[in-house]
Coordinates of C-alpha atoms and ligand atoms in Angstrom, one line a residue:
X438 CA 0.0 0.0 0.0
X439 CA 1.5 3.2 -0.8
X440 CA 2.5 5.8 2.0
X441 CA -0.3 8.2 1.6
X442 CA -3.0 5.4 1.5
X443 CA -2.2 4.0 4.9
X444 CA -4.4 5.4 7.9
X445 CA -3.0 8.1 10.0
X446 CA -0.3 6.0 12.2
X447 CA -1.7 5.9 15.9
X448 CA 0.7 5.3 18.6
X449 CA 0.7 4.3 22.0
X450 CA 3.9 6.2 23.7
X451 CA 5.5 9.4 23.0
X452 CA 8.7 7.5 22.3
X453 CA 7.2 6.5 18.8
X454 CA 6.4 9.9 17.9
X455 CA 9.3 12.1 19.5
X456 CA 12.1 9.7 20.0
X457 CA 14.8 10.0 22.5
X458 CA 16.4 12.3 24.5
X459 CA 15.4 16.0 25.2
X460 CA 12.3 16.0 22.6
X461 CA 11.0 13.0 24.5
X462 CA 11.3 15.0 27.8
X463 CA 9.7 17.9 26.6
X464 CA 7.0 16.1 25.0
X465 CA 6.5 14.2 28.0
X466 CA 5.9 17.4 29.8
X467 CA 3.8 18.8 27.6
X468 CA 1.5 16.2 27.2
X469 CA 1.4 15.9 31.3
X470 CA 0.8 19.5 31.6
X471 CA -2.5 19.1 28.8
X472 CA -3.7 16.2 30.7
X473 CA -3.4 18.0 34.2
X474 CA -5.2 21.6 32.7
X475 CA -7.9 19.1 30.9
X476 CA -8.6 17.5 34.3
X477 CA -9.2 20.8 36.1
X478 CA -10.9 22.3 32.9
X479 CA -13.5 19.5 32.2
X480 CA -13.0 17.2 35.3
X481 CA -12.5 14.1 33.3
X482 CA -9.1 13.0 31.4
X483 CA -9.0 13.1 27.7
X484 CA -10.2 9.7 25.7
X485 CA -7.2 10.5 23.6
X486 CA -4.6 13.0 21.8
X487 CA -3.9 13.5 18.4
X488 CA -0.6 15.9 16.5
X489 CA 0.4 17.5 13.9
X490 CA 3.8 19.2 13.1
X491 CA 4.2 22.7 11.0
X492 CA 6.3 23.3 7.8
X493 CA 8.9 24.4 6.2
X494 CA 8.4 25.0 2.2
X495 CA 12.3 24.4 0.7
X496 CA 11.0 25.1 -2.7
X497 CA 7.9 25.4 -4.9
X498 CA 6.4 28.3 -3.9
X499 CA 2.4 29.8 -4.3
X500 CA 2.4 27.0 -7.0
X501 CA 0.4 24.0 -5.3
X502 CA -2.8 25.9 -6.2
X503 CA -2.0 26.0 -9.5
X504 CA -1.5 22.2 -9.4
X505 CA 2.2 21.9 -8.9
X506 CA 4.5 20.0 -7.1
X507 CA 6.2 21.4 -4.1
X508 CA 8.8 20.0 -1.6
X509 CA 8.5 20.6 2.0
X510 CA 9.8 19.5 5.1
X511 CA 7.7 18.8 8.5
X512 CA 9.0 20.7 11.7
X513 CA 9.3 19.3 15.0
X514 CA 7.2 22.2 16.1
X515 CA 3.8 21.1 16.6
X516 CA 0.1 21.4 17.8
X517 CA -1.5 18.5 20.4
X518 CA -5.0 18.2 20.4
X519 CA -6.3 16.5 23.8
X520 CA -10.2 15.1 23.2
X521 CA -12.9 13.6 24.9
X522 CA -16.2 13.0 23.8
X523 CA -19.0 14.2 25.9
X524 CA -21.4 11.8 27.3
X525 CA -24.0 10.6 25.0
X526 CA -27.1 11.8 27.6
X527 CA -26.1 15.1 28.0
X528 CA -28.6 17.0 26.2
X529 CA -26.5 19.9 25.5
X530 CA -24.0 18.7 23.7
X531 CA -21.6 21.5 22.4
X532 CA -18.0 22.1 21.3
X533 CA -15.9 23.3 23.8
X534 CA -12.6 24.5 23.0
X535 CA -9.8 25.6 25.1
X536 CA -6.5 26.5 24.8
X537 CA -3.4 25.9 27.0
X538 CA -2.7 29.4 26.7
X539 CA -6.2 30.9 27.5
X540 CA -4.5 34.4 28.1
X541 CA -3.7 34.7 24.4
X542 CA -6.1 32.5 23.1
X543 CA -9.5 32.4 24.4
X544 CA -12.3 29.4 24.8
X545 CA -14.7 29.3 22.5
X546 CA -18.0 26.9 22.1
X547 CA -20.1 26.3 19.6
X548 CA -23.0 24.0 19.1
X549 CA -22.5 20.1 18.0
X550 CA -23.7 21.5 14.5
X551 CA -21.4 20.6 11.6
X552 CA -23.7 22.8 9.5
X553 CA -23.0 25.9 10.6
X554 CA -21.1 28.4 9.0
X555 CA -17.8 29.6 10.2
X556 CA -17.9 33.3 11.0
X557 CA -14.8 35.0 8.7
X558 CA -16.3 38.5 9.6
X559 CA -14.6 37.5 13.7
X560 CA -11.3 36.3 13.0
X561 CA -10.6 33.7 15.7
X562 CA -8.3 31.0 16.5
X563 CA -10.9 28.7 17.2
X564 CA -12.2 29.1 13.8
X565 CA -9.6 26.3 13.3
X566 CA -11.1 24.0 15.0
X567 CA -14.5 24.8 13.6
X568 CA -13.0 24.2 10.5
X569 CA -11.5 20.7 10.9
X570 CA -15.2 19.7 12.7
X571 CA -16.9 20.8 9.8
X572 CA -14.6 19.2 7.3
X573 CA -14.6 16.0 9.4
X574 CA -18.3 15.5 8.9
X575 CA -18.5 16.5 5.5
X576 CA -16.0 13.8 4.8
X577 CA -18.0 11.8 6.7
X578 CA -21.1 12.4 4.6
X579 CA -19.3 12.4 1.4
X580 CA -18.2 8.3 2.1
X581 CA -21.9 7.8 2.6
X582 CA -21.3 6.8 6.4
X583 CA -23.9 6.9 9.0
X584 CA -23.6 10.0 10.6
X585 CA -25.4 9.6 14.2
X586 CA -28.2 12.7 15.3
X587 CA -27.9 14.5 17.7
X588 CA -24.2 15.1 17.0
X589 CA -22.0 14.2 19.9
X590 CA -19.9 17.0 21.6
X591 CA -16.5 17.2 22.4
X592 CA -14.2 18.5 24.8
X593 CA -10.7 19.5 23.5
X594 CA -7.7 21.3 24.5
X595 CA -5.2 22.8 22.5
X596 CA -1.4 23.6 22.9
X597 CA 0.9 24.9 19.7
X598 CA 3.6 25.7 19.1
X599 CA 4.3 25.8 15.6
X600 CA 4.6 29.3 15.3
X601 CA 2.1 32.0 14.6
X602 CA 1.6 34.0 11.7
X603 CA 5.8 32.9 10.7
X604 CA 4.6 31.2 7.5
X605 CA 5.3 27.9 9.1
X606 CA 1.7 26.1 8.5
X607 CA 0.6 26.7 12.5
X608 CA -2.5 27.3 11.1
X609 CA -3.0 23.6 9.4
X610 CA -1.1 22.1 12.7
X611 CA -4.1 23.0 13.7
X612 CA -6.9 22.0 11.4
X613 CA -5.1 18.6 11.1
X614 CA -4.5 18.4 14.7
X615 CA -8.0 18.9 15.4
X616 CA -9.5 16.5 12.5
X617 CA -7.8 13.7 13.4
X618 CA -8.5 14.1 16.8
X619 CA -12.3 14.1 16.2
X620 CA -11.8 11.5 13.4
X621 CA -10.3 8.8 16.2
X622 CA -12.9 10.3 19.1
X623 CA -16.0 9.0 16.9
X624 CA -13.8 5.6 16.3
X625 CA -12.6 6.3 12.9
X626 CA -9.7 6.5 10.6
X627 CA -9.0 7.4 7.4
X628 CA -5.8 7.9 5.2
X629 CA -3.1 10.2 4.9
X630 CA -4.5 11.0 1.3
X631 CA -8.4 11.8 2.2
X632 CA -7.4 13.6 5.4
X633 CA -5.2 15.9 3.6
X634 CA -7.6 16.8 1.0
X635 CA -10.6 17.4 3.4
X636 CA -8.5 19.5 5.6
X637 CA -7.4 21.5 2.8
X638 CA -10.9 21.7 1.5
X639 CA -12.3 22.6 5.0
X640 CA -9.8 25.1 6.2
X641 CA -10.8 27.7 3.3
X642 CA -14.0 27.8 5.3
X643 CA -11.5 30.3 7.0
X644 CA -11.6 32.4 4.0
X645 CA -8.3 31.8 1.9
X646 CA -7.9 30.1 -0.7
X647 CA -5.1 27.8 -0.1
X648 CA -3.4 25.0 -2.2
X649 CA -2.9 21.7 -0.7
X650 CA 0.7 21.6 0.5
X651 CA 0.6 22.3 4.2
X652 CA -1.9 19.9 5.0
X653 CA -0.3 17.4 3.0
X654 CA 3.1 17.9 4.1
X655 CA 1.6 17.6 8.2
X656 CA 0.1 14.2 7.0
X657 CA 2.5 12.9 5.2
X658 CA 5.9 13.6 6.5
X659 CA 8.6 11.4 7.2
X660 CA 11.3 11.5 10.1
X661 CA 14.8 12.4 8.2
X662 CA 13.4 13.2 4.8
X663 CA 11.6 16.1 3.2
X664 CA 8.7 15.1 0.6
X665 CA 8.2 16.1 -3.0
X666 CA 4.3 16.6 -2.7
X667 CA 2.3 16.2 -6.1
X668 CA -1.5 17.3 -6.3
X669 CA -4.4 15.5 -8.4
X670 CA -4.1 13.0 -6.6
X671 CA -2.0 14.1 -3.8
X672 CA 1.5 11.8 -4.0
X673 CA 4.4 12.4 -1.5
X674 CA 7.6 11.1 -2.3
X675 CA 10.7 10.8 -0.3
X676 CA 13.5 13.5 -1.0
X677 CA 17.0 12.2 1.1
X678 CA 18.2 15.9 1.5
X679 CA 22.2 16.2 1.5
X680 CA 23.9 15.0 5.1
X681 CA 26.6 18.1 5.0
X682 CA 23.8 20.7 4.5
X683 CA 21.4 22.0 7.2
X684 CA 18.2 24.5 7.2
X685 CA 17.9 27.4 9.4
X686 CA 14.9 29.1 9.5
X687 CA 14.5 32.9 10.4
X688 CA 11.5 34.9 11.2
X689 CA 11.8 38.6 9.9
X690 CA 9.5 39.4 12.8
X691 CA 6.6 40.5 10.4
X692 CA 3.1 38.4 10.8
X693 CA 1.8 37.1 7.9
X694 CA -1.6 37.5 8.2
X695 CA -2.3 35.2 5.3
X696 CA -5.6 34.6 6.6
X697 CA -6.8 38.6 7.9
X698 CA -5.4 40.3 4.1
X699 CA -6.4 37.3 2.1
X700 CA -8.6 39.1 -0.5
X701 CA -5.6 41.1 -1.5
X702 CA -2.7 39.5 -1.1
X703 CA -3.2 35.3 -1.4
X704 CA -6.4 35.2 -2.8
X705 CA -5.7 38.0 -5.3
X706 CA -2.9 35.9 -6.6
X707 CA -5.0 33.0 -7.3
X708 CA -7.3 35.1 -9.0
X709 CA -4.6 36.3 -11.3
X710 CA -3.1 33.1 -12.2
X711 CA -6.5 31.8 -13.3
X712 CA -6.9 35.2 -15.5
X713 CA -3.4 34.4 -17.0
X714 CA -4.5 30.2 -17.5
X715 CA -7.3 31.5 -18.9
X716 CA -6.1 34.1 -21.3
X717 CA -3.8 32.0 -22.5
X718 CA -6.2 28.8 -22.7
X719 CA -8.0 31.4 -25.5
X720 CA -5.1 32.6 -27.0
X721 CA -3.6 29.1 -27.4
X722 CA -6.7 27.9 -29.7
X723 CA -8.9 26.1 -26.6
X724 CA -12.5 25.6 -27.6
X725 CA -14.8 27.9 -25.6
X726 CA -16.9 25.2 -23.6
X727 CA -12.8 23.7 -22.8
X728 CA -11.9 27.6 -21.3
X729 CA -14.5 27.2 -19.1
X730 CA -13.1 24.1 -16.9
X731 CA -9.3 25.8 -16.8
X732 CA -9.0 26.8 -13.3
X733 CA -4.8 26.5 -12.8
X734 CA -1.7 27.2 -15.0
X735 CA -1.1 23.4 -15.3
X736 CA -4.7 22.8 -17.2
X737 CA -3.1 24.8 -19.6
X738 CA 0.9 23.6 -19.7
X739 CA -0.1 21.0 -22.2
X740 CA -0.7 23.4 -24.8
X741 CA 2.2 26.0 -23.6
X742 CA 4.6 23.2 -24.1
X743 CA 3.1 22.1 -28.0
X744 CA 3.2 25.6 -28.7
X745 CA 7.3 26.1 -27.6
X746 CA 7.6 22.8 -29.1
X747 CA 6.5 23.9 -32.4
X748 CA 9.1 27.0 -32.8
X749 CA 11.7 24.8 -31.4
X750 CA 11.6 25.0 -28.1
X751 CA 10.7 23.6 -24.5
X752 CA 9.5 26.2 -21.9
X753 CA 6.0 26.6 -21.3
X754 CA 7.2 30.5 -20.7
X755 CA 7.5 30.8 -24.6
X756 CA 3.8 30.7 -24.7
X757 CA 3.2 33.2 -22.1
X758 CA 6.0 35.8 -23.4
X759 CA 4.2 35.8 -26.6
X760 CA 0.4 35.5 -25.9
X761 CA -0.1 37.4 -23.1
X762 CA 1.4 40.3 -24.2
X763 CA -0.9 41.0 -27.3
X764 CA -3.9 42.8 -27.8
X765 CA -6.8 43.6 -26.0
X766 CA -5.3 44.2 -22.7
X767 CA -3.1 47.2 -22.6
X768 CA 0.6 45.9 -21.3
X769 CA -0.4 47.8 -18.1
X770 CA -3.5 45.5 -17.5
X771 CA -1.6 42.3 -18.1
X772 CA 1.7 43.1 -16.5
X773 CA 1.2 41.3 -12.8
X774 CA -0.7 38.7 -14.7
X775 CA 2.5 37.6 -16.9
X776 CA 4.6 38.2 -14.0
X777 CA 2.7 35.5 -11.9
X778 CA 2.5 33.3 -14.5
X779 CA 6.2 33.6 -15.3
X780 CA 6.8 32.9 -11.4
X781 CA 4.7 29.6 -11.9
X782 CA 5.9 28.2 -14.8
X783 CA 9.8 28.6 -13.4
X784 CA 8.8 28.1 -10.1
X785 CA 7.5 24.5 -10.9
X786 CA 11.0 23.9 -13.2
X787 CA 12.8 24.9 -9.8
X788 CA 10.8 22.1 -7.9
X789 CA 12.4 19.5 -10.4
X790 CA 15.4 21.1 -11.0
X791 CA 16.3 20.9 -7.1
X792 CA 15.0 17.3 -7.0
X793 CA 17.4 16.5 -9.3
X794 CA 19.8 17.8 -7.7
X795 CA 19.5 15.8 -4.7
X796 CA 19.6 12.7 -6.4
X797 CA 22.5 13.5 -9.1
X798 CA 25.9 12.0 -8.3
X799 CA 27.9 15.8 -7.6
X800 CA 30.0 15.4 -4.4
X801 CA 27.7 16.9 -1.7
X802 CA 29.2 20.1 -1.6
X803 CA 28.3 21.1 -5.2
X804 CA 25.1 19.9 -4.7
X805 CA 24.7 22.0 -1.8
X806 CA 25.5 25.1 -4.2
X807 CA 23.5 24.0 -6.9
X808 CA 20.5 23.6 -4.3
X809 CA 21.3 27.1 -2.5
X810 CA 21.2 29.0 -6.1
X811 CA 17.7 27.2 -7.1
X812 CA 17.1 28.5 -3.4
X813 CA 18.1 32.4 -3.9
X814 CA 16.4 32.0 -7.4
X815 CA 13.1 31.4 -6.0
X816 CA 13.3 34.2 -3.6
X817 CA 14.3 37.1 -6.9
X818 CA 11.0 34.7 -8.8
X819 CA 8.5 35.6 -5.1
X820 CA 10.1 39.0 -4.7
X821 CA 9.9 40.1 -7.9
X822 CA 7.6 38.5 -10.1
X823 CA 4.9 37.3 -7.8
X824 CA 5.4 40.3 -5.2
X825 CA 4.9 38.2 -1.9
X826 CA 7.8 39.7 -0.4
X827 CA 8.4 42.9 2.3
X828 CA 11.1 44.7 3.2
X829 CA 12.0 43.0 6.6
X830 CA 12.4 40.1 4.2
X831 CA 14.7 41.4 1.8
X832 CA 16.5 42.6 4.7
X833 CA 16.3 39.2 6.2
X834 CA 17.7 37.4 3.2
X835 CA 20.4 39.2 2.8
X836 CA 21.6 39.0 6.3
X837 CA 21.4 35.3 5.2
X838 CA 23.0 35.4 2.1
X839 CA 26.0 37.3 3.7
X840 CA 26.8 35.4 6.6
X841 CA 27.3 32.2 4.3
X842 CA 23.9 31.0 3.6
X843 CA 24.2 28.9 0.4
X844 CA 20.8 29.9 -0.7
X845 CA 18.1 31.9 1.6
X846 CA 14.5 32.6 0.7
X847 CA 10.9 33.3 2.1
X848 CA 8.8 30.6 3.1
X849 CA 5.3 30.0 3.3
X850 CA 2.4 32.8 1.7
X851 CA 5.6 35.7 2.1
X852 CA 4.2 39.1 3.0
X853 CA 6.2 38.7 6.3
X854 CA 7.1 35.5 8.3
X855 CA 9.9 33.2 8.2
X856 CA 13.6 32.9 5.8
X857 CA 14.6 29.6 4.8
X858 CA 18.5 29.2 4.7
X859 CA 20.5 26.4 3.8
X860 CA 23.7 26.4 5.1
X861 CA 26.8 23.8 5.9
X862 CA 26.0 21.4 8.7
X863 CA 29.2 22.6 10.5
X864 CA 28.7 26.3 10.2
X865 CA 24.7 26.2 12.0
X866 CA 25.6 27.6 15.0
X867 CA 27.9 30.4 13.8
X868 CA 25.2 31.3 11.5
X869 CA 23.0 32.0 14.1
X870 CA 25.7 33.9 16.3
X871 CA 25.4 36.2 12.6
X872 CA 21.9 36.3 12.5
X873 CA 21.9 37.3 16.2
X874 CA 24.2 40.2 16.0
X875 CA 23.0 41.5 12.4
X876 CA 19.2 41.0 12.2
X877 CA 17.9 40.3 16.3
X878 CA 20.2 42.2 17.9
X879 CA 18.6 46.0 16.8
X880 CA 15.4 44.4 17.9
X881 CA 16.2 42.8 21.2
X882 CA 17.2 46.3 22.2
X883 CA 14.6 48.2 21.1
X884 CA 12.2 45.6 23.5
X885 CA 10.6 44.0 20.4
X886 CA 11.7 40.7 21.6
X887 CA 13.0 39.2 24.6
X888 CA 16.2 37.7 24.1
X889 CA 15.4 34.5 25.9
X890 CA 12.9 33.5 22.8
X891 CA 15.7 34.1 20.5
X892 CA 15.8 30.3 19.7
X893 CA 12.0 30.5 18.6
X894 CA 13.1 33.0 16.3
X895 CA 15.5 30.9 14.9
X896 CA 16.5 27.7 14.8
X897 CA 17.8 25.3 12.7
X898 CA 15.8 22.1 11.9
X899 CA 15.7 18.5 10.9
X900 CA 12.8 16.6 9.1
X901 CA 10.5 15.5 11.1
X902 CA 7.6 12.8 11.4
X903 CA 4.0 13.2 10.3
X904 CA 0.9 13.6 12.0
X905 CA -0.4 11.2 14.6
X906 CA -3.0 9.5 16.8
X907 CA -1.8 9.0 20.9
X908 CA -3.9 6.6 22.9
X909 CA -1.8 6.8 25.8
Ligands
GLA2217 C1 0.3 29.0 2.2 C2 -0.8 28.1 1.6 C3 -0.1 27.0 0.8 C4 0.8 27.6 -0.2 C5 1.7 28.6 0.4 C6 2.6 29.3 -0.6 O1 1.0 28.4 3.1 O2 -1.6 27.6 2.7 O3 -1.1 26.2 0.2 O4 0.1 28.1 -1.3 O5 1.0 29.6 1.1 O6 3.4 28.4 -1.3

């Protein structure tokens, strides 16, 4: 059975989910402290516990909604749902939702409903949850299971920390946190593959219109490799990153409220890059009732490539230098829209380009180059072309770039959030002694930060396991 097909893995220690050593501690403590604040919160222990890790993108960026491949890596950061399912004659049966950290986040409950609509007009953190209750039931529905009336209610509890608004997926930690858990409190399981596309379906209840990678990625991820993720239908395969090189990630200390600006920044993208599949669907002979169904640049690559093909050459980008440039629109109109395209169509040759990479031959060192320029090249594509950069960014990856970073770029949505460097295993910690004094250092002393969070700023970090199920 492939990977993706298998049921989400459910364990019965921490050991098989956080190994040895100080991650097991930590988790260990964590996990007591949840049990302990669920006892005193809802005077009964969970029934079980369920977690999901964030992200880091490595390559292939904004292009998963347009039907591309991207290639990820899971963090050990990650959110821990604790769940117990109300008793069956209690009449009032609700959602409640609390959060370890009820200063910052605040409880929230709704009704057992999975009809209702989540409000986007009140952005709240809980919304999350909402989300992945409402997608759980769909899914339900959908695979024409029985789905029992009145709805049971639940109990759950919630610690993170992926973290917030960094670019880093805390949001889906979340969502697929909270699905699973629900999933395995009403007894059932499905796999890797249909819980990643339900979450992704159900969190743009939130409002944006997100591709599928950071859900898949929390699903599907591995301990020691990143994935190459493929959509339609969702694949991951394993990608053995090179054992001399390391990644650091950065925050620039700007949120990225991918959620709150949605209708102009993320969503606005998508918008354009169906305008620019479309145009070019037209331009490139498609029948009218066949324009209708093109939704992503990659219904359309087909026809790019027989187009390049036909003058001689390969690049889908022949098609879009030449077609979307011409009449009606004025080159005002059209100019974002060919730069997004452009970003997609070399952004997805990137993806492949760095895969290869990996798996060629080179000595490790000039495959660590190779992968670091692919790296710095998608940052000019997301700066430049597809405009989901910010100044703090910039400044960010040039910090990066010139305190030996092989390659540095934005990660995640952009519009603020976290820096992705690769760097030579040896050389982490004096990296971050650079990053420190260069980029933190201004901040620290002008109170934005404490210094003693410094290593949630930044930190360098393995590949970590998927998402999981804890009956403990
Ligand atoms: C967000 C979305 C993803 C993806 C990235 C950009 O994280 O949730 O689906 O589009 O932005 O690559």
């Amino acid at each position: 059975m492939a990977d993706v097909e298998e049921p989400v893995p459910v364990f019965t220690s921490l050991q098989g989910v956080y190994g040895k050593g100080d991650t097991l501690y930590e988790a260990q403590s964590r996990y007591q402290r949840l049990k302990t604040k669920f006892f005193e919160t809802y005077g009964h222990i969970p029934d079980l516990y369920a977690r999901a890790p964030g992200r880091v993108n490595l390559i292939g960026e904004h292009i998963d909604y347009e039907g591309y491949s991207v290639l990820p890596m899971a963090l050990l950061h990650d959110t821990i749902v604790a769940i117990r399912k109300q008793d069956a004659n209690n009449n009032h049966q609700t959602v409640r939702v609390v959060n370890i950290d009820n200063h910052k986040f605040p409880g929230f409950v709704f009704p057992a409903e999975p009809l209702q609509e989540v409000d986007r007009s009140k952005h709240q953190w809980a919304n999350y949850v909402l989300c992945a209750y409402k997608g759980v039931f769909d899914h339900v529905k959908a695979k024409g299971l029985e789905i029992k009336t009145p709805y049971s209610g639940y109990d759950i509890l919630v610690d993170g920390i992926v973290p917030m608004g960094a670019g880093v997926s805390s949001s889906s930690a979340i969502v697929c946190a909270s699905a699973i858990a629900i999933m395995a409190a009403e007894g059932l399981n499905f796999s890797k593959r249909e819980v990643a596309e339900f979450t992704c379906i159900c969190e743009r209840h939130i409002g944006t219109q997100s591709g599928g990678m950071d859900q898949a990625i929390s699903l599907m991820a591995k301990k020691g490799v990143a994935k190459l993720i493929d959509f339609n239908p969702i694949r991951a395969t394993d990608v053995v990153l090179p054992r001399k090189g390391a990644f650091v990630i950065a925050n620039s200390l700007t949120v990225s409220t991918k959620a709150v600006s949605a209708a102009s920044e993320y969503n606005y993208r998508v918008v354009e890059c169906r305008l620019a599949a479309m145009v070019l669907a037209v331009r490139l002979g498609m029948a009218l009732e066949g324009v209708q169904n093109v939704n992503t640049l990659s219904d359309i690559e087909g026809l790019c490539i027989a187009f390049a093909d036909a003058r001689g050459e390969s690049s889908p980008l022949l098609a879009v230098e030449t077609h979307l440039h011409e009449k009606p629109y004025t080159a005002h109109e059209i100019e974002d829209v060919i730069q997004r395209a452009k970003h997609v169509f070399s952004e997805a040759q990137r993806v492949y380009q760095f895969r290869e990479a990996v798996l060629s031959s080179e000595a490790d060192d000039v495959k660590l180059r190779r992968l670091g320029n692919l790296m710095n090249e998608s940052h000019t594509s997301c700066s430049k072309l597809y405009d989901c950069s910010c100044p703090e960014l910039e400044e960010l990856v040039k910090v990066c770039r010139a305190n030996g970073a092989l390659g540095a770029r934005l990660t995640g949505a952009g519009w603020g959030g976290c820096v992705v460097s690769l760097v030579e295993e040896g050389s982490v910690s004096s990296f971050l002694e650079s990053l420190k004094k260069e980029f933190f250092r201004s901040r620290i002393d002008s109170g934005r930060i404490k210094e003693e969070d410094l290593d949630t700023y930044a930190f360098a970090s393995k590949p970590s396991g998927g998402a999981a199920i804890l009956n403990l």
